[in-house]
GROMACS .gro file of C-alpha atoms in nm:
model
  129
    1MET     CA    1  -1.807  12.736  -6.382
    2GLY     CA    2  -2.135  12.591  -6.498
    3LEU     CA    3  -2.071  12.683  -6.860
    4ARG     CA    4  -1.722  12.537  -6.841
    5LEU     CA    5  -1.861  12.209  -6.702
    6LEU     CA    6  -2.118  12.205  -6.984
    7GLU     CA    7  -1.842  12.251  -7.240
    8ILE     CA    8  -1.635  11.971  -7.091
    9GLY     CA    9  -1.939  11.748  -7.048
   10ALA     CA   10  -2.052  11.803  -7.408
   11GLU     CA   11  -1.708  11.704  -7.533
   12VAL     CA   12  -1.662  11.399  -7.310
   13PHE     CA   13  -2.025  11.281  -7.268
   14PRO     CA   14  -2.223  11.429  -7.557
   15SER     CA   15  -2.602  11.411  -7.524
   16ALA     CA   16  -2.908  11.594  -7.651
   17GLU     CA   17  -2.993  11.710  -7.296
   18LEU     CA   18  -2.648  11.856  -7.247
   19GLU     CA   19  -2.654  12.031  -7.583
   20LEU     CA   20  -2.996  12.181  -7.506
   21TYR     CA   21  -2.888  12.318  -7.169
   22ARG     CA   22  -2.559  12.445  -7.311
   23ASP     CA   23  -2.752  12.622  -7.590
   24LEU     CA   24  -2.986  12.781  -7.336
   25VAL     CA   25  -2.689  12.903  -7.131
   26THR     CA   26  -2.482  13.034  -7.421
   27THR     CA   27  -2.780  13.226  -7.562
   28GLY     CA   28  -2.861  13.377  -7.223
   29ARG     CA   29  -3.195  13.201  -7.182
   30ALA     CA   30  -3.070  13.009  -6.876
   31ALA     CA   31  -2.801  13.060  -6.614
   32GLY     CA   32  -2.507  12.821  -6.626
   33HIS     CA   33  -2.522  12.694  -6.271
   34GLN     CA   34  -2.257  12.433  -6.199
   35PRO     CA   35  -2.485  12.205  -5.990
   36LEU     CA   36  -2.743  12.201  -6.270
   37ALA     CA   37  -2.477  12.128  -6.529
   38PHE     CA   38  -2.355  11.840  -6.314
   39ALA     CA   39  -2.713  11.712  -6.280
   40VAL     CA   40  -2.770  11.725  -6.655
   41VAL     CA   41  -2.448  11.531  -6.719
   42ALA     CA   42  -2.536  11.272  -6.455
   43ARG     CA   43  -2.893  11.235  -6.579
   44SER     CA   44  -2.785  11.199  -6.941
   45LEU     CA   45  -2.545  10.922  -6.833
   46GLY     CA   46  -2.817  10.743  -6.637
   47VAL     CA   47  -2.643  10.787  -6.301
   48PRO     CA   48  -2.890  10.709  -6.020
   49LEU     CA   49  -2.992  11.014  -5.817
   50GLN     CA   50  -2.832  10.905  -5.489
   51GLU     CA   51  -2.501  10.828  -5.659
   52ALA     CA   52  -2.505  11.161  -5.844
   53LEU     CA   53  -2.580  11.348  -5.522
   54ALA     CA   54  -2.301  11.168  -5.336
   55ALA     CA   55  -2.054  11.236  -5.618
   56TYR     CA   56  -2.147  11.605  -5.635
   57LEU     CA   57  -2.132  11.657  -5.258
   58PHE     CA   58  -1.800  11.474  -5.226
   59ALA     CA   59  -1.657  11.671  -5.518
   60THR     CA   60  -1.763  11.991  -5.341
   61ALA     CA   61  -1.599  11.876  -5.017
   62THR     CA   62  -1.285  11.786  -5.212
   63SER     CA   63  -1.273  12.126  -5.381
   64LEU     CA   64  -1.315  12.314  -5.054
   65THR     CA   65  -1.051  12.095  -4.888
   66GLN     CA   66  -0.806  12.155  -5.174
   67ASN     CA   67  -0.860  12.528  -5.131
   68ALA     CA   68  -0.789  12.496  -4.759
   69VAL     CA   69  -0.474  12.292  -4.823
   70ARG     CA   70  -0.345  12.576  -5.041
   71ALA     CA   71  -0.470  12.874  -4.846
   72ILE     CA   72  -0.447  12.795  -4.475
   73PRO     CA   73  -0.212  12.586  -4.522
   74LEU     CA   74  -0.390  12.280  -4.394
   75GLY     CA   75  -0.140  12.022  -4.514
   76GLN     CA   76  -0.195  11.722  -4.741
   77ASN     CA   77  -0.232  11.463  -4.463
   78ALA     CA   78  -0.481  11.676  -4.271
   79GLY     CA   79  -0.671  11.734  -4.596
   80GLN     CA   80  -0.699  11.360  -4.651
   81ARG     CA   81  -0.827  11.313  -4.294
   82VAL     CA   82  -1.091  11.579  -4.355
   83LEU     CA   83  -1.201  11.404  -4.674
   84ARG     CA   84  -1.216  11.066  -4.501
   85LYS     CA   85  -1.446  11.212  -4.237
   86ALA     CA   86  -1.654  11.376  -4.510
   87HIS     CA   87  -1.768  11.034  -4.634
   88ASP     CA   88  -2.005  10.994  -4.338
   89ASP     CA   89  -2.131  11.351  -4.371
   90VAL     CA   90  -2.194  11.307  -4.744
   91ALA     CA   91  -2.390  10.986  -4.682
   92ALA     CA   92  -2.600  11.166  -4.418
   93ALA     CA   93  -2.663  11.458  -4.654
   94VAL     CA   94  -2.773  11.227  -4.937
   95GLU     CA   95  -3.018  11.063  -4.696
   96ARG     CA   96  -3.149  11.402  -4.584
   97VAL     CA   97  -3.196  11.522  -4.941
   98ALA     CA   98  -3.427  11.228  -5.006
   99HIS     CA   99  -3.675  11.382  -4.759
  100LEU     CA  100  -3.669  11.740  -4.886
  101THR     CA  101  -3.960  11.899  -5.069
  102PRO     CA  102  -3.966  12.147  -5.359
  103ASP     CA  103  -4.003  12.423  -5.097
  104ASP     CA  104  -3.646  12.342  -4.986
  105PHE     CA  105  -3.505  12.401  -5.335
  106GLY     CA  106  -3.249  12.679  -5.334
  107ALA     CA  107  -3.163  12.653  -4.965
  108VAL     CA  108  -2.793  12.735  -4.938
  109ILE     CA  109  -2.528  12.829  -4.688
  110PRO     CA  110  -2.544  13.211  -4.715
  111GLY     CA  111  -2.181  13.271  -4.618
  112LEU     CA  112  -2.051  13.029  -4.880
  113GLU     CA  113  -2.282  13.174  -5.144
  114ILE     CA  114  -2.164  13.530  -5.069
  115SER     CA  115  -1.800  13.422  -5.080
  116GLN     CA  116  -1.855  13.252  -5.414
  117MET     CA  117  -2.018  13.563  -5.558
  118ARG     CA  118  -1.726  13.777  -5.439
  119HIS     CA  119  -1.476  13.527  -5.580
  120GLU     CA  120  -1.650  13.536  -5.918
  121ARG     CA  121  -1.561  13.904  -5.958
  122GLN     CA  122  -1.206  13.894  -5.818
  123ARG     CA  123  -0.942  14.074  -6.021
  124ALA     CA  124  -0.676  13.814  -5.936
  125ARG     CA  125  -0.692  13.459  -5.807
  126MET     CA  126  -0.446  13.224  -5.645
  127PHE     CA  127  -0.557  12.938  -5.872
  128MET     CA  128  -0.806  12.864  -6.148
  129SER     CA  129  -1.168  12.800  -6.050
   0.00000   0.00000   0.00000
């Protein structure tokens, strides 16, 4: 997903930083992590850190909610209520990130990370990632 975001970003928002990271990923010298690709796009566009974090976190919440709407089924109205509530959680997370140190880098939700790794190797999918 990171490489795909780099390809889209390079086409829509071309920059030297984006081209460098995309080159590193396509030649195998770097992993194409989606959050890093998003960060490179945001940085090359001059998006302030807090706005970039909020956009990334809300996009993640939106993606997970869309998956739930399709898979549970959660329902469109319930999905919108979840996303409305997510605004406060995203703001709190952005505030918390401001106080993290480099030692916190890489901290993830293990269950979500494991599910994403399993999904990456699925033979069939309900929808495109």
